[in-house]
Short mmCIF file of C-alpha atoms in Angstrom, two decimals:
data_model
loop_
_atom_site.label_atom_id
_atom_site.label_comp_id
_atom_site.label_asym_id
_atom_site.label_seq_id
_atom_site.Cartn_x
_atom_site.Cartn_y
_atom_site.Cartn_z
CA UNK K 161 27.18 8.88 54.05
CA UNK K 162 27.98 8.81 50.44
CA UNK K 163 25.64 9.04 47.48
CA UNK K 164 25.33 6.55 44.58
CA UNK K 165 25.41 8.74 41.41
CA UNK K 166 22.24 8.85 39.52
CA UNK K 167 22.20 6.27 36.29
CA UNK K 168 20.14 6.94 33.61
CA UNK K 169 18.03 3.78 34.74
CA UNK K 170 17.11 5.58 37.53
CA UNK K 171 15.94 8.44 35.61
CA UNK K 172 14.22 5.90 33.53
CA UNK K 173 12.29 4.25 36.50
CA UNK K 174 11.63 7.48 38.05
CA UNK K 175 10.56 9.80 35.12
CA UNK K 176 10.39 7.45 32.25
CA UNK K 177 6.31 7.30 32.60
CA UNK K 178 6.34 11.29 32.81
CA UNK K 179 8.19 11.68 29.81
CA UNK K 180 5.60 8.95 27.92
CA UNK K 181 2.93 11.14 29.13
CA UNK K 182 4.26 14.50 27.88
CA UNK K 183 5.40 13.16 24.36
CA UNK K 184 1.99 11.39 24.62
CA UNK K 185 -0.29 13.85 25.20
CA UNK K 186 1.87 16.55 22.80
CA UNK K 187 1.87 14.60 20.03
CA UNK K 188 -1.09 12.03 20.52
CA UNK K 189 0.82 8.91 19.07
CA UNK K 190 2.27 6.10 21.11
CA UNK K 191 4.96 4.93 18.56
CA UNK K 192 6.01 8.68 17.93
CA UNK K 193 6.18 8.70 22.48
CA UNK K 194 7.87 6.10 22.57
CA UNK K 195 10.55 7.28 20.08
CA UNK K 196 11.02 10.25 22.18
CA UNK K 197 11.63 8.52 25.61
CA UNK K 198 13.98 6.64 24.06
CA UNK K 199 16.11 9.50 22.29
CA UNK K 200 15.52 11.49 25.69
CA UNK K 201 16.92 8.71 27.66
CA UNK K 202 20.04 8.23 25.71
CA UNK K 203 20.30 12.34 25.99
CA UNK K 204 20.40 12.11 29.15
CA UNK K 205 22.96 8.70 29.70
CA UNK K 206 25.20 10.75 27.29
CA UNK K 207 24.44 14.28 29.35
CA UNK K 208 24.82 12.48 33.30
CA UNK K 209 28.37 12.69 33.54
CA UNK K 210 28.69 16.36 32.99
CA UNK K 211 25.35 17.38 35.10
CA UNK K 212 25.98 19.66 38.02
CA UNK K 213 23.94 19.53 41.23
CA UNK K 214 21.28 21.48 40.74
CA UNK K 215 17.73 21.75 39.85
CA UNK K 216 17.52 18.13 38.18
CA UNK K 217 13.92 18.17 37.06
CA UNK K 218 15.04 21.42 35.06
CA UNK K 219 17.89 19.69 33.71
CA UNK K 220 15.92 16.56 32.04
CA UNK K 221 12.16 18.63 31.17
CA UNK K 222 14.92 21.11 28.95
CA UNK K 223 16.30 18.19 27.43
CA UNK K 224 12.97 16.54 26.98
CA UNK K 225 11.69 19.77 26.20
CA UNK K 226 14.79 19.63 23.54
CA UNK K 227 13.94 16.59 22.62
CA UNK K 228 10.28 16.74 21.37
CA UNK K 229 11.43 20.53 19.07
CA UNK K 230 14.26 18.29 17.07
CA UNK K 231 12.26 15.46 16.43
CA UNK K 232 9.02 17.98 15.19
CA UNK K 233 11.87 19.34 13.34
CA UNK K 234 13.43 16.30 11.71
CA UNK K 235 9.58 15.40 10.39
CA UNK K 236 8.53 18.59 9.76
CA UNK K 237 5.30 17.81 11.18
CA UNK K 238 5.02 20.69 14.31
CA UNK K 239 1.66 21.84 14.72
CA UNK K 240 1.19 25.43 14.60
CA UNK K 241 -2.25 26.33 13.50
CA UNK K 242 -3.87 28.48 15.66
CA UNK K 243 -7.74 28.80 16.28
CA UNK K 244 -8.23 32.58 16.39
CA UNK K 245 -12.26 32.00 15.88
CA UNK K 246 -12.59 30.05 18.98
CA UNK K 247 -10.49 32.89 21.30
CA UNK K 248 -13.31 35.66 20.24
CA UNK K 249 -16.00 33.23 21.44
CA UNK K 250 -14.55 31.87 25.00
CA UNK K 251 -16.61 33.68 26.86
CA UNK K 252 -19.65 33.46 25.19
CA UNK K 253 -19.58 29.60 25.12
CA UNK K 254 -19.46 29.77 29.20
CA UNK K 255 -23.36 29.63 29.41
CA UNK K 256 -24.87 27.18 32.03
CA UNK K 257 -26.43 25.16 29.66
CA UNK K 258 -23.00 24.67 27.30
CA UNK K 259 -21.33 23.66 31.06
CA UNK K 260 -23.82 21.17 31.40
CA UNK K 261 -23.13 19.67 27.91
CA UNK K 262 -19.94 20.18 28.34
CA UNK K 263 -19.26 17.65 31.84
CA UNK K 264 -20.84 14.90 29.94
CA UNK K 265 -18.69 14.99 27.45
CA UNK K 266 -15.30 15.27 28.91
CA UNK K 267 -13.76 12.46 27.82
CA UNK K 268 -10.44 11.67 27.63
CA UNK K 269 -10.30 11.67 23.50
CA UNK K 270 -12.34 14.76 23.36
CA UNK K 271 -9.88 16.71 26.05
CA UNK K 272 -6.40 14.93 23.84
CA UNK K 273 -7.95 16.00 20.70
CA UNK K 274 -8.58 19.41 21.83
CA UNK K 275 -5.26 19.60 23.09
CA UNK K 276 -3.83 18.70 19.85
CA UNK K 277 -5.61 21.75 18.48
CA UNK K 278 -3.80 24.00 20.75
CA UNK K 279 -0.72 26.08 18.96
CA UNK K 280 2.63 23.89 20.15
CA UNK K 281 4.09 26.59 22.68
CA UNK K 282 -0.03 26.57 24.45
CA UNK K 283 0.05 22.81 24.30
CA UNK K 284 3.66 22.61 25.58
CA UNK K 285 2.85 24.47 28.20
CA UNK K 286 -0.46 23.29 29.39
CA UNK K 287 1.16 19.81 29.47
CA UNK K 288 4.16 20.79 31.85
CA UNK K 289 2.33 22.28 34.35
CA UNK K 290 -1.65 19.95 34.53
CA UNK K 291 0.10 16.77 33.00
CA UNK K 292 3.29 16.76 34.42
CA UNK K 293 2.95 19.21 37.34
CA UNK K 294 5.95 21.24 37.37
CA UNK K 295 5.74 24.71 38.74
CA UNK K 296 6.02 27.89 36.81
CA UNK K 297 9.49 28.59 37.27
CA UNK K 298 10.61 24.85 35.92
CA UNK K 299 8.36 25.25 33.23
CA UNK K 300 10.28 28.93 32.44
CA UNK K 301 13.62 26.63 32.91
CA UNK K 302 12.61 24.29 30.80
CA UNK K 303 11.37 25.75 27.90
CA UNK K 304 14.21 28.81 28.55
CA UNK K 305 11.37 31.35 28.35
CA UNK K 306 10.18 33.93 31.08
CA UNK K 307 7.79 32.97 33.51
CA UNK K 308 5.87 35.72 32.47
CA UNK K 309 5.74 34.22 28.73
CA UNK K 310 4.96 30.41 30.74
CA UNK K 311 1.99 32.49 32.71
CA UNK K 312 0.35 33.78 28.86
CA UNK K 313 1.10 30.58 27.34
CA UNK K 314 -0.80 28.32 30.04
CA UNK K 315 -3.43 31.32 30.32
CA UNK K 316 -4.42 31.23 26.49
CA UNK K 317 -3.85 27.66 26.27
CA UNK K 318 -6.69 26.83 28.60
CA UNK K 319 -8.98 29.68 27.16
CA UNK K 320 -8.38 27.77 23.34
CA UNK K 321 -9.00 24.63 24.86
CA UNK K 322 -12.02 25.69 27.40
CA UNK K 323 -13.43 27.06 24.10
CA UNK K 324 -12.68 23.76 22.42
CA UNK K 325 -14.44 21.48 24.33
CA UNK K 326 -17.51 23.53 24.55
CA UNK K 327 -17.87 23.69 20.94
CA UNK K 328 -17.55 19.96 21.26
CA UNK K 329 -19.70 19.82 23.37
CA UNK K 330 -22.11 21.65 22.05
CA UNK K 331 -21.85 19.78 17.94
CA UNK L 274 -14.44 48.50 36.26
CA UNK L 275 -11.12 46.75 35.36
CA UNK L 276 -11.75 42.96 35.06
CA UNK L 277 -8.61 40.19 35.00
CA UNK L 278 -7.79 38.08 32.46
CA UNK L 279 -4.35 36.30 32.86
CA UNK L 280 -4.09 36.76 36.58
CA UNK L 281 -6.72 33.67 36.70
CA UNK L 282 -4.93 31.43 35.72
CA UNK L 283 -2.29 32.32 37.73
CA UNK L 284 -4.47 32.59 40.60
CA UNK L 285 -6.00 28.42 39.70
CA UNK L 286 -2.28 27.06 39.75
CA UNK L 287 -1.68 29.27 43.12
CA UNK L 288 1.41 31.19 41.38
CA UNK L 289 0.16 34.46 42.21
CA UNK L 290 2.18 36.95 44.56
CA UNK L 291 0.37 37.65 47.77
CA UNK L 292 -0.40 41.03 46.76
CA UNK L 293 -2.10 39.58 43.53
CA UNK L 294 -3.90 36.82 45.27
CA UNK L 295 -5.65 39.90 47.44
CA UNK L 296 -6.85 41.47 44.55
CA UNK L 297 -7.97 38.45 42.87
CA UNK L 298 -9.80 37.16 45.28
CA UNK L 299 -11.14 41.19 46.22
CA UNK L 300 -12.51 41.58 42.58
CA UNK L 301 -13.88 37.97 41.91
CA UNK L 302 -15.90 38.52 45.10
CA UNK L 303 -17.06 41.58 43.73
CA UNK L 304 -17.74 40.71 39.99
CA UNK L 305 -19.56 37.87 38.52
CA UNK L 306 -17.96 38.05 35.05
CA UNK L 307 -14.57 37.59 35.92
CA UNK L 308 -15.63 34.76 38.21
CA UNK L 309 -17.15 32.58 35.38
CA UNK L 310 -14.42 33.24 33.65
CA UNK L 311 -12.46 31.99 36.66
CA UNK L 312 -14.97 28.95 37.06
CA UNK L 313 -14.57 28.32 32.84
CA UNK L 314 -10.82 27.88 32.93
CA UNK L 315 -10.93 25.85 35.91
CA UNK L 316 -12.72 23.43 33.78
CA UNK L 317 -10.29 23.45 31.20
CA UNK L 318 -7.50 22.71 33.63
CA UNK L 319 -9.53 20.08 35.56
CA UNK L 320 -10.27 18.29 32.23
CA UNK L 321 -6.61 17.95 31.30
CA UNK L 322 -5.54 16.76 35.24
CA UNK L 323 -8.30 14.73 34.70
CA UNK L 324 -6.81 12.64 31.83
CA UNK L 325 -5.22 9.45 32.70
CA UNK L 326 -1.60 8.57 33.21
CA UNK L 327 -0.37 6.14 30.70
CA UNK L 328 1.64 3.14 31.48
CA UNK L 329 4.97 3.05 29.30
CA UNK L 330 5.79 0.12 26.69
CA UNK L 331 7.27 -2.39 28.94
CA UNK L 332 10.06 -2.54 26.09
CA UNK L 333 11.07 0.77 26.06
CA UNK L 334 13.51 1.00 28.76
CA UNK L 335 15.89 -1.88 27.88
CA UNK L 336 15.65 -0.40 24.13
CA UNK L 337 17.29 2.49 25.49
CA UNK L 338 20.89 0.63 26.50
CA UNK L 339 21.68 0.79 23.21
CA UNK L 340 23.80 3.91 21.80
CA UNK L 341 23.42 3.41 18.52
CA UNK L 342 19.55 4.64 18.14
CA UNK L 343 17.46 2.20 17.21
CA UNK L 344 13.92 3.12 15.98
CA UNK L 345 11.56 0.76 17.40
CA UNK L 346 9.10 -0.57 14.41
CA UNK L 347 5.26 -0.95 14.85
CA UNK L 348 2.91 -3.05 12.20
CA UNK L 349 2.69 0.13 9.79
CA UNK L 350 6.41 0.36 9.36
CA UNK L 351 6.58 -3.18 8.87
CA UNK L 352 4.09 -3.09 6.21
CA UNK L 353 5.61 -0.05 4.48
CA UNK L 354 8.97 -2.17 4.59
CA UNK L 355 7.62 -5.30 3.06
CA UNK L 356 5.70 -2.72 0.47
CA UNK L 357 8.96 -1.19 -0.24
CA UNK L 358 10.58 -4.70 -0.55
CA UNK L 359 7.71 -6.02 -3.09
CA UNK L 360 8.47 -2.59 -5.46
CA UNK L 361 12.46 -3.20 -5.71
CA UNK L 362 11.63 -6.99 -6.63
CA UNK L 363 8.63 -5.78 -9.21
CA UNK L 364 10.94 -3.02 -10.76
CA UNK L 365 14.55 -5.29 -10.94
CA UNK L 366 12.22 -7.90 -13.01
CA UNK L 367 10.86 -5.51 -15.36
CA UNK L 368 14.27 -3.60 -15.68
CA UNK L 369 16.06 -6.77 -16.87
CA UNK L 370 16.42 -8.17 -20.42
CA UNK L 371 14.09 -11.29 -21.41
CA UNK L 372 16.83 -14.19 -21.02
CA UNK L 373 17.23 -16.11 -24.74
CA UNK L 374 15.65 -19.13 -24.87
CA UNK L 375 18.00 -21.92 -23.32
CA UNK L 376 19.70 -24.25 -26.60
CA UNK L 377 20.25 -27.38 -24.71
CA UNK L 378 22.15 -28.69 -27.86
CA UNK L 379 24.54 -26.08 -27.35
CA UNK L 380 25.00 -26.96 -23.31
CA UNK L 381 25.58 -30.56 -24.91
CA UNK L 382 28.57 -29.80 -27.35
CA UNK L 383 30.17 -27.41 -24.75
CA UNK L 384 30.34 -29.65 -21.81
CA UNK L 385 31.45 -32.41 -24.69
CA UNK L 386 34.48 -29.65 -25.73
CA UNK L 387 35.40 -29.03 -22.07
CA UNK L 388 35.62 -32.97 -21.31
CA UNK L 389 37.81 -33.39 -24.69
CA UNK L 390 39.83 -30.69 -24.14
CA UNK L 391 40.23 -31.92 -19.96
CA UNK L 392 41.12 -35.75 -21.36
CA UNK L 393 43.73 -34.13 -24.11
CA UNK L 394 44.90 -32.06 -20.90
CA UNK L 395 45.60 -34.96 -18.57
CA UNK L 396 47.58 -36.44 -21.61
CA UNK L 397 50.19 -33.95 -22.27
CA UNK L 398 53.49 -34.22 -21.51
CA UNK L 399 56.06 -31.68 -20.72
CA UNK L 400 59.39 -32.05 -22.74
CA UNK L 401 62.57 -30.22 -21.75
CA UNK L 402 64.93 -30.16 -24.42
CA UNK L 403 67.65 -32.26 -24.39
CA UNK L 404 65.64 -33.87 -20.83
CA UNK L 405 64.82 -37.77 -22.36
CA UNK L 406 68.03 -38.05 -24.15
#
């Protein structure tokens, strides 16, 4: 049985609306999205011919992954303020009555602006693995970190943003 | 007592070893801070699952065929180009020299000059010595 080799309309079909998602929800612009799927997708036409079997979803999220850091680059516009007054606080805001407050409000702008908030490596992170669902390990792959540095990352990143949405839930 | 931080997370997205999946679940039985904690950052990554899958621009895929990168343009960029347009026009007619005022006297006796000079043109004759003899 032989195997068709994988176009880069396949990819397109089959992980187009992931990528849209992650450059969505990283950068919180549709245009800007759009842009990237696009420059991903001719990555990867140009990148298919030399790709070795192997772990394919590691393969595209690194160039998507890629991807996202030259175009932050080009426009000099990466996020990377941190919120150091909200991590001193997380645990504080965890009272019943803030959780309460806190479920009625979870909407989807409240939860995309708080991610926007995050520091880019957090956000990155938090994205891959509750957006996009990849495991640990692709995430590491991806992102050509150590798990251990992917297992901080999505850690603090959902302490900032826990922290977040309470205190807008709570204004 | 020793409470967790980072192995809760861990523990929510089910990437912990076995041995640290025993001791989570050992000390979160046992203490009731680290199992808000546990219960607050499972809130932060249900609200994020939670959010909604967008749908891609039904143009983006075919947009992608082409090699040559082509930035796709939205309304903003649009306007910024027609802004940009309206500037170059403004500044090229405020950079140029007031035209003199048109002498349509002068138009007159030059187009009069050019028709002499064509009529005394079509009259001329070319003489080669020594040709006519």
């Amino acid at each position: 049985m032989t195997h068709r080799p994988l176009s880069w309309e396949d990819v397109a079909r089959t992980h187009g609306r992931k990528i849209y998602n992650f450059a969505y929800r990283l950068c919180g612009d549709p245009h800007d999205a759009a842009d990237l799927v696009q420059e991903v997708l001719l990555r990867v036409r140009r990148g298919l011919e030399d790709f070795q079997p192997g772990s394919f979803e590691g393969w595209l999220w690194r160039i998507t992954h890629n991807a996202f850091i030259d175009e932050m680059r080009r426009r000099q516009r990466r996020p990377t303020a941190p919120l150091p007054e909200v991590v001193d606080r997380w645990d504080a805001q965890s009272s019943p009555g803030a959780d309460e407050q806190l479920a009625a409000m979870r909407l989807g702008d409240d939860i995309q602006a708080a991610l926007l908030e995050l520091p880019y490596e957090f956000r990155e992170a938090v994205v891959m693995c509750d957006v996009i669902g990849l495991s640990y390990e692709e995430i590491a792959a991806a992102v050509a970190v150590p798990v251990g540095t992917v297992r901080s990352r999505i850690h603090r990143g959902r302490r900032l943003l826990r922290a977040a949405l309470s205190q807008e839930a709570a204004g | 007592m020793t409470h967790l931080d980072l192995l809760l997370s861990v523990y929510l997205d089910g990437e912990t070893t076995p041995e640290e999946s025993r001791l989570v679940s050992q000390h979160i039985g046992e203490c009731l801070r680290c199992r808000r904690r546990l219960e607050a950052l499972n809130e932060a990554r249900t609200a994020v699952r939670s959010l909604p899958m967008l749908d891609m621009p039904a143009d983006l895929v075919p947009a992608a065929v082409t090699e040559t990168r082509q930035r796709r343009w939205h309304p903003a960029r649009w306007a910024a180009a027609a802004a940009a347009a309206a500037a170059i026009v403004t500044a090229t007619a405020l950079a140029l020299p007031d035209p003199e005022p048109l002498d349509l006297g002068d138009v007159t006796r030059q187009v009069g000059a050019r028709a002499a000079l064509d009529l005394g043109a079509n009259s001329l004759k070319f003489v080669v010595p020594g040709a006519e003899r």
